[in-house]
XYZ file of C-alpha atoms in Angstrom:
549
model
C 13.026 -111.255 104.748
C 16.304 -109.543 103.709
C 17.605 -110.562 100.287
C 20.932 -109.795 98.635
C 21.077 -106.151 97.518
C 18.054 -105.076 99.597
C 18.026 -102.945 102.734
C 16.381 -104.018 105.974
C 12.809 -102.850 106.643
C 12.038 -99.992 108.999
C 9.626 -100.528 111.903
C 6.839 -98.763 109.986
C 7.456 -100.934 106.916
C 7.467 -104.087 109.047
C 4.077 -103.173 110.526
C 2.660 -102.482 107.047
C 4.038 -105.780 105.750
C 2.569 -107.684 108.691
C -0.858 -106.144 108.067
C -0.653 -107.035 104.386
C 0.274 -110.616 105.259
C -2.816 -110.947 107.433
C -5.001 -110.068 104.446
C -3.695 -112.896 102.334
C -6.004 -115.479 103.858
C -9.639 -115.281 104.910
C -10.249 -114.452 108.556
C -9.836 -117.365 110.999
C -8.625 -119.700 108.235
C -5.727 -122.108 108.559
C -4.579 -125.439 107.180
C -6.332 -127.336 110.005
C -9.690 -126.449 108.447
C -8.663 -128.225 105.253
C -7.251 -131.258 107.058
C -10.536 -131.690 108.949
C -12.276 -132.343 105.613
C -10.403 -135.626 105.117
C -12.322 -138.677 106.409
C -9.131 -139.921 108.136
C -8.001 -136.612 109.661
C -5.028 -137.989 111.682
C -3.746 -139.714 108.551
C -4.002 -136.487 106.541
C -2.339 -134.547 109.378
C 0.587 -136.951 109.491
C 1.099 -136.751 105.716
C 0.814 -132.956 105.805
C 3.345 -132.590 108.636
C 5.926 -134.712 106.827
C 5.448 -132.866 103.538
C 5.446 -129.417 105.136
C 8.722 -130.167 106.916
C 10.130 -131.249 103.556
C 8.882 -128.072 101.873
C 10.462 -125.862 104.539
C 13.742 -127.762 104.224
C 13.767 -127.106 100.468
C 12.913 -123.419 100.885
C 15.709 -122.990 103.429
C 18.200 -124.557 101.027
C 17.104 -122.279 98.190
C 16.950 -119.017 100.129
C 19.774 -119.458 102.653
C 22.582 -121.235 100.851
C 24.892 -120.891 103.838
C 22.667 -123.335 105.730
C 23.055 -126.153 103.218
C 26.081 -127.769 104.855
C 24.378 -127.858 108.264
C 21.138 -129.113 106.720
C 23.035 -131.848 104.837
C 24.732 -132.951 108.059
C 21.413 -133.100 109.895
C 19.828 -134.946 106.974
C 22.565 -137.594 106.888
C 22.185 -138.208 110.644
C 18.421 -138.576 110.319
C 18.823 -140.934 107.369
C 21.296 -143.110 109.281
C 18.846 -143.424 112.178
C 15.916 -144.655 110.079
C 14.778 -148.287 110.522
C 15.311 -150.992 107.919
C 12.222 -150.654 105.756
C 12.162 -154.394 104.964
C 11.628 -155.153 108.658
C 8.685 -152.778 109.105
C 5.027 -153.874 109.148
C 3.392 -153.260 105.775
C 1.143 -150.587 107.328
C 4.193 -148.448 108.168
C 6.029 -148.823 104.849
C 4.220 -145.991 102.979
C 4.978 -143.476 105.753
C 8.610 -144.512 105.889
C 8.913 -144.130 102.117
C 7.340 -140.678 102.315
C 9.655 -139.675 105.175
C 12.767 -140.790 103.276
C 11.747 -138.983 100.079
C 10.562 -135.765 101.735
C 13.169 -135.396 104.485
C 16.125 -137.710 103.815
C 17.043 -136.727 100.275
C 15.376 -139.733 98.654
C 14.921 -143.479 99.037
C 17.963 -145.748 99.198
C 18.788 -148.211 96.410
C 17.245 -151.290 98.071
C 14.027 -149.431 98.801
C 13.877 -148.026 95.285
C 14.397 -151.454 93.742
C 11.757 -153.219 95.836
C 9.121 -150.455 95.877
C 9.937 -148.927 92.475
C 6.426 -147.821 91.501
C 5.345 -146.169 94.751
C 8.751 -144.454 95.069
C 8.309 -142.945 91.593
C 4.773 -141.815 92.455
C 5.829 -140.177 95.725
C 8.830 -138.509 94.090
C 6.587 -137.179 91.320
C 4.173 -135.566 93.799
C 6.969 -134.110 95.951
C 8.775 -132.683 92.906
C 5.580 -131.276 91.383
C 4.255 -129.483 94.464
C 7.208 -128.878 96.794
C 10.176 -128.461 94.459
C 9.562 -124.852 93.380
C 11.134 -121.874 95.093
C 7.687 -120.274 95.481
C 5.911 -123.299 96.972
C 3.424 -122.499 99.742
C 1.307 -124.239 102.365
C -1.391 -124.514 99.685
C 0.995 -126.632 97.599
C 1.628 -128.860 100.615
C -2.123 -129.317 101.049
C -2.533 -130.265 97.387
C 0.318 -132.759 97.723
C -1.325 -134.094 100.898
C -4.523 -134.754 98.961
C -2.659 -136.677 96.247
C -0.669 -138.797 98.698
C -3.722 -139.378 100.908
C -5.436 -141.033 97.912
C -2.293 -143.027 97.218
C -2.029 -144.305 100.811
C -5.702 -145.250 100.877
C -5.112 -147.622 97.959
C -1.657 -148.841 99.034
C -2.474 -149.528 102.634
C -5.715 -151.263 103.661
C -4.769 -150.743 107.297
C -5.332 -146.992 106.892
C -8.991 -147.671 107.544
C -7.827 -147.764 111.160
C -6.553 -144.600 112.801
C -2.741 -144.394 112.406
C -0.529 -144.038 115.421
C 0.598 -140.443 115.887
C 3.997 -139.522 117.237
C 3.073 -136.715 119.631
C 0.772 -136.229 122.592
C -0.966 -133.442 120.689
C -1.848 -135.800 117.854
C -3.105 -138.394 120.339
C -5.280 -135.759 121.955
C -6.585 -134.681 118.530
C -7.389 -138.317 117.737
C -9.247 -138.660 121.012
C -11.164 -135.471 120.251
C -12.073 -136.849 116.834
C -13.401 -140.051 118.408
C -15.551 -138.010 120.806
C -16.820 -135.904 117.916
C -17.657 -139.080 115.995
C -19.765 -140.376 118.907
C -21.702 -137.118 119.031
C -22.132 -137.029 115.276
C -23.435 -140.600 115.232
C -26.174 -139.515 117.663
C -27.162 -136.491 115.580
C -26.887 -137.447 111.902
C -28.382 -134.247 110.561
C -25.792 -132.154 112.414
C -23.052 -134.348 110.980
C -24.171 -133.698 107.418
C -24.545 -129.967 108.027
C -21.140 -129.625 109.694
C -19.399 -131.686 107.016
C -20.972 -129.544 104.303
C -19.848 -126.364 106.068
C -16.299 -127.686 106.518
C -16.145 -128.635 102.864
C -17.351 -125.198 101.773
C -14.907 -123.435 104.106
C -12.051 -125.545 102.762
C -13.004 -124.810 99.167
C -13.137 -121.093 99.922
C -9.743 -121.396 101.552
C -8.239 -123.099 98.492
C -9.816 -120.401 96.352
C -8.214 -117.655 98.431
C -4.797 -119.314 98.324
C -4.824 -119.919 94.592
C -6.465 -116.711 93.291
C -4.200 -113.961 94.650
C -4.209 -110.648 92.814
C -1.081 -108.846 91.597
C -0.412 -107.369 95.042
C -0.600 -110.729 96.753
C -4.056 -110.124 98.205
C -7.071 -112.334 97.492
C -10.203 -111.149 95.812
C -13.068 -110.763 98.271
C -15.011 -113.960 98.741
C -18.694 -113.533 98.148
C -21.006 -115.988 99.868
C -22.689 -116.716 96.537
C -19.409 -117.091 94.616
C -17.790 -120.119 96.159
C -15.394 -122.438 94.335
C -17.437 -125.448 93.295
C -16.620 -128.710 91.586
C -18.106 -127.406 88.322
C -15.866 -124.334 88.393
C -12.337 -125.731 88.787
C -9.715 -122.961 88.324
C -7.665 -123.001 85.123
C -4.076 -124.010 85.821
C -1.338 -121.823 84.262
C 0.895 -123.286 81.557
C 4.422 -124.281 82.508
C 7.471 -123.908 80.287
C 7.267 -126.081 77.165
C 3.538 -126.794 77.515
C 0.999 -126.024 74.778
C -2.779 -125.700 75.226
C -5.422 -126.694 72.661
C -9.154 -125.939 72.651
C -11.655 -128.677 71.752
C -15.416 -128.797 71.451
C -17.483 -131.059 73.701
C -20.794 -132.683 72.839
C -23.770 -131.676 75.008
C -26.631 -134.136 74.705
C -29.110 -131.638 76.200
C -28.250 -129.015 73.583
C -27.887 -131.698 70.907
C -24.898 -129.682 69.758
C -21.252 -128.981 70.578
C -20.063 -126.573 73.243
C -17.454 -124.729 71.186
C -13.927 -124.557 72.617
C -15.250 -125.995 75.872
C -12.235 -128.098 76.861
C -8.622 -127.025 77.263
C -6.125 -129.820 76.614
C -2.606 -129.159 77.894
C 0.040 -131.136 76.026
C 3.132 -131.793 78.114
C 6.125 -134.102 78.163
C 5.767 -137.094 80.437
C 7.982 -136.909 83.516
C 11.090 -139.040 83.539
C 11.123 -141.887 85.992
C 13.431 -144.759 86.760
C 14.523 -146.764 83.712
C 14.682 -149.840 85.932
C 10.895 -150.253 85.535
C 11.355 -151.168 81.853
C 14.325 -153.417 82.635
C 12.286 -155.279 85.275
C 9.342 -155.568 82.854
C 11.621 -157.123 80.248
C 12.908 -159.562 82.844
C 9.361 -160.455 83.972
C 8.199 -161.139 80.415
C 11.443 -162.175 78.702
C 10.014 -165.430 77.327
C 6.926 -163.677 75.982
C 8.972 -160.820 74.476
C 11.167 -163.257 72.562
C 8.105 -165.002 71.117
C 6.362 -161.714 70.282
C 9.411 -160.358 68.474
C 9.550 -163.485 66.325
C 5.820 -163.350 65.531
C 5.921 -159.667 64.616
C 9.026 -160.072 62.467
C 7.034 -162.594 60.410
C 4.416 -159.880 59.856
C 7.060 -157.653 58.300
C 6.850 -157.844 54.481
C 9.818 -158.650 52.261
C 11.889 -155.565 51.531
C 11.454 -155.833 47.744
C 8.699 -157.258 45.597
C 8.812 -157.858 41.806
C 6.082 -156.219 39.695
C 5.387 -157.801 36.263
C 3.968 -156.460 32.979
C 5.397 -152.943 33.206
C 5.992 -150.562 30.263
C 9.538 -149.966 31.528
C 11.750 -151.454 34.180
C 15.099 -152.933 35.167
C 14.659 -156.320 33.458
C 12.614 -158.185 30.854
C 9.532 -160.148 31.888
C 10.316 -163.404 30.027
C 6.724 -164.636 29.958
C 5.550 -161.336 28.501
C 8.346 -161.374 25.890
C 7.378 -164.892 24.722
C 3.715 -163.850 24.433
C 4.739 -160.722 22.531
C 6.749 -162.722 19.945
C 3.954 -165.270 19.496
C 1.380 -162.511 19.005
C 3.630 -160.687 16.543
C 3.974 -163.777 14.344
C 0.333 -164.692 14.582
C -1.828 -163.398 11.777
C -4.874 -163.616 14.020
C -3.671 -160.941 16.498
C -4.059 -157.310 15.476
C -1.306 -154.821 16.306
C -3.572 -152.940 18.736
C -4.100 -156.054 20.865
C -0.443 -156.949 21.265
C 0.740 -156.516 24.885
C 3.832 -154.319 24.976
C 4.321 -154.443 28.766
C 7.563 -156.430 28.628
C 9.423 -155.366 31.768
C 9.588 -156.048 35.502
C 10.239 -153.644 38.377
C 11.407 -154.172 41.933
C 9.455 -152.039 44.406
C 10.118 -151.603 48.103
C 7.122 -152.906 50.021
C 6.319 -151.584 53.508
C 3.554 -151.859 56.091
C 1.577 -148.625 56.143
C 0.320 -148.450 59.738
C 0.360 -145.673 62.356
C -0.980 -146.386 65.851
C -1.526 -144.281 68.972
C -1.782 -145.835 72.434
C -3.889 -143.686 74.767
C -3.359 -144.589 78.429
C -5.840 -143.743 81.201
C -3.860 -142.274 84.147
C -6.835 -141.652 86.441
C -6.644 -142.317 90.177
C -8.647 -145.546 89.820
C -5.619 -147.170 88.146
C -3.936 -147.088 91.580
C -5.951 -150.154 92.586
C -3.842 -153.160 93.554
C -4.453 -156.547 91.924
C -3.557 -159.974 93.377
C -2.137 -158.691 96.667
C -1.527 -161.407 99.264
C -2.093 -159.914 102.758
C -0.231 -162.826 104.377
C 2.863 -162.345 102.200
C 2.958 -158.603 101.476
C 6.664 -158.510 100.585
C 6.884 -161.575 98.352
C 3.366 -161.071 96.868
C 2.680 -157.330 97.235
C 0.316 -157.293 94.270
C 0.547 -154.932 91.338
C -1.223 -151.714 90.516
C -3.372 -151.584 87.397
C -1.230 -148.784 86.005
C 1.925 -150.886 86.462
C 0.334 -153.679 84.438
C -0.695 -151.180 81.754
C 2.897 -149.928 81.649
C 4.132 -153.507 81.210
C 1.796 -153.720 78.203
C 3.391 -150.607 76.712
C 6.849 -152.159 77.102
C 5.789 -155.352 75.300
C 4.005 -153.415 72.557
C 7.056 -151.198 72.011
C 9.233 -154.289 71.593
C 6.720 -155.787 69.147
C 6.304 -152.627 67.057
C 10.048 -152.080 66.859
C 10.264 -155.587 65.355
C 7.574 -155.021 62.719
C 8.493 -151.406 61.954
C 5.068 -149.764 62.417
C 4.991 -146.065 63.344
C 3.570 -145.547 66.848
C 3.060 -143.073 69.675
C 2.293 -143.440 73.389
C 0.166 -140.867 75.211
C -1.287 -140.675 78.711
C -4.085 -138.465 79.967
C -5.811 -137.308 83.137
C -8.016 -134.335 84.016
C -9.030 -131.877 86.724
C -12.020 -130.202 85.130
C -12.687 -129.154 81.554
C -9.949 -126.474 81.555
C -7.232 -128.797 82.861
C -7.139 -131.913 80.676
C -3.512 -133.049 80.842
C -2.183 -134.912 77.811
C 1.223 -136.514 78.423
C 3.505 -137.319 75.487
C 5.442 -140.444 76.467
C 6.573 -141.148 72.903
C 5.641 -139.150 69.820
C 5.582 -140.606 66.317
C 8.906 -139.127 65.235
C 10.769 -140.134 68.414
C 12.930 -143.241 68.525
C 12.391 -145.857 71.195
C 15.378 -145.780 73.531
C 16.602 -144.856 76.991
C 14.717 -141.541 77.107
C 11.384 -143.189 76.247
C 12.069 -145.984 78.744
C 12.530 -143.386 81.498
C 9.257 -141.721 80.541
C 7.418 -145.051 80.678
C 8.931 -145.600 84.130
C 7.655 -142.171 85.213
C 4.005 -142.773 84.270
C 1.809 -142.626 87.374
C -1.880 -142.339 88.239
C -3.286 -138.866 88.842
C -6.846 -137.527 88.742
C -9.934 -138.056 86.558
C -10.929 -139.341 83.099
C -12.218 -136.730 80.625
C -11.949 -139.221 77.820
C -13.694 -137.287 75.038
C -11.164 -134.434 75.008
C -8.216 -136.858 75.140
C -9.583 -138.858 72.178
C -10.025 -135.665 70.136
C -6.452 -134.514 70.747
C -4.938 -137.952 70.113
C -7.009 -138.150 66.927
C -5.792 -134.731 65.743
C -2.175 -135.857 66.149
C -2.834 -139.201 64.467
C -4.460 -137.545 61.427
C -1.172 -135.784 60.672
C 0.441 -139.142 59.938
C 0.704 -140.146 56.281
C -0.373 -143.756 56.764
C -3.087 -145.784 55.089
C -4.117 -147.501 58.347
C -4.558 -145.297 61.423
C -5.331 -147.050 64.690
C -6.078 -145.654 68.170
C -5.940 -148.122 71.073
C -7.387 -146.823 74.357
C -6.299 -148.552 77.584
C -8.669 -147.786 80.460
C -9.976 -149.425 83.614
C -13.452 -147.939 83.617
C -15.858 -145.228 82.524
C -15.310 -141.510 81.802
C -15.574 -139.202 84.803
C -14.555 -135.654 85.742
C -15.602 -132.934 88.208
C -17.708 -131.024 85.685
C -18.374 -133.748 83.112
C -22.097 -133.787 83.828
C -23.885 -137.020 84.649
C -22.740 -140.418 83.419
C -24.984 -140.179 80.367
C -23.510 -136.799 79.359
C -19.954 -138.200 79.570
C -20.858 -141.342 77.599
C -22.528 -139.318 74.832
C -19.479 -137.058 74.513
C -17.089 -140.019 74.298
C -19.314 -141.752 71.762
C -19.373 -138.580 69.641
C -15.565 -138.260 69.844
C -15.156 -141.895 68.744
C -17.658 -141.420 65.921
C -15.760 -138.356 64.658
C -12.468 -140.259 64.769
C -13.991 -143.094 62.752
C -15.406 -140.679 60.147
C -11.908 -139.227 59.762
C -10.441 -142.616 58.874
C -9.175 -143.632 62.324
C -9.978 -147.049 63.784
C -10.520 -146.643 67.553
C -10.423 -149.697 69.803
C -10.816 -149.866 73.588
C -9.099 -152.356 75.893
C -10.685 -152.336 79.346
C -10.793 -154.424 82.513
C -14.186 -153.212 83.759
C -16.274 -156.396 83.453
C -18.838 -155.064 85.992
C -20.180 -152.486 83.532
C -20.155 -154.572 80.361
C -23.558 -153.300 79.203
C -22.389 -149.688 79.540
C -19.156 -150.494 77.704
C -21.136 -152.013 74.862
C -23.214 -148.849 74.725
C -20.049 -146.703 74.804
C -17.677 -148.592 72.480
C -19.995 -150.921 70.575
C -19.783 -148.906 67.347
C -15.981 -148.956 67.231
C -14.920 -152.162 68.981
C -13.664 -153.118 72.413
C -12.444 -156.065 74.443
C -12.654 -156.803 78.160
C -9.668 -158.396 79.885
C -10.938 -160.616 82.709
C -7.498 -161.453 84.067
C -5.747 -158.085 84.419
C -2.353 -159.729 84.897
C -2.648 -161.234 81.398
C -3.016 -157.798 79.767
C 0.663 -157.435 78.712
C 0.643 -160.814 76.957
C -2.728 -160.274 75.282
C -2.047 -156.805 73.896
C 0.217 -157.935 71.010
C -2.395 -160.486 69.898
C -5.087 -157.795 69.931
C -2.873 -155.518 67.846
C -2.011 -158.255 65.355
C -5.701 -159.003 64.877
C -6.534 -155.323 64.307
C -3.817 -154.780 61.690
C -3.853 -158.095 59.825
């Protein structure tokens, strides 16, 4: 391409550039190989096509500014031709939302108000993967994977093959059905082919993401494939800081030193309307909670008696002093000379960290009514957890305790993401409300590393009582976190260390199915199971009051 201040390429240079471009990907590789890995290939293809069109539109706007007016005109015409989303079947709503966000400049106000959470989640993925000026097809594929997971949980109808808009897609779907019939007859071939596709796709991701300085990939060795236990380390973005933490290995009976890399980053801003809607949903409860927590706040000043000096006389002590002085029975050494009172400012001395699980399992929908999807669409677990954070913020502002809000997710031991929603020194206000609105589910749950980093930040607080409340919907899991027993042992060790350092950890979970495992995991430090997930926001303040009373 010809950029400002550069000369056009000669024919020889064009040939050399074309040859170099061919080397950037493994032979015979293309995005279709990756899309074939998805269980619902037509669904993945449809998501990918929409996102890739959106990525190209953004790249055109960035690189060819003269096209923007024409692209804006085309975009406005497309947007005007879109159907009313409220009249669509529920199975088509996610695709329409994705189309509007990727290709129409964003969702309209009505859509944003009614589908606030999913709009924020889609916007977050699109901004993260497709917003950069150097975004590639690999970024589109990563975004496809994220949104594929999202649609699987949003839309139960995706278990059926979605309708595709072109004859080519219909033909592909037909081919897939034929392949499925063959694979059902030969199960061993199915497993072998699926394994090969998965390996090819992993190699392809590896080639796209590990380019050398000249833009060419390192040679792929058949024995050096990218595996789940070898997830590449993601580079730091501006403003991010990485920390190294040990991890407990039960087989070694010792720590793996510096094994985990925790990346601390600011939580993305979302729509403040989430907090406003949460306040409206729970306005009666919030009013009651504020009143209860204000009663927990001690009087500003308290009078201390029997002091050697102070602002005023302690009359009872003065009377006793005079009586003792006149009494022949009391020796001078036994006369109490503490005759004054002082007024001291009395404060609660509590610092608390809320640690929020942002793993993909929190995308599950609770209490969805399939017969009334618009009036009773159900709520995601992470939305309910966010409601809890809103209520707790209101309560803690009333009582005056110092608090922080953190979220975490992970993609392997070198990519544990630790989101700062509110740090201890930050004031609760519009900025924090936007960050709460922007919280969304992401990947996995490397809980041990997150506990260690939250604990390190909490230990810096000069408070007598230090409390860490962990909100999670299940058990620890990550690509390379070993078996379930390994993960549990590491979390238990992290909790034990926190407790030895003077922190009181407490887990709030909704995973009733694994109660015995939870007792094994959190039994030493305390936990509670919330049977009715929708009651979590109202129960959280009571849990906190019990822990700090």
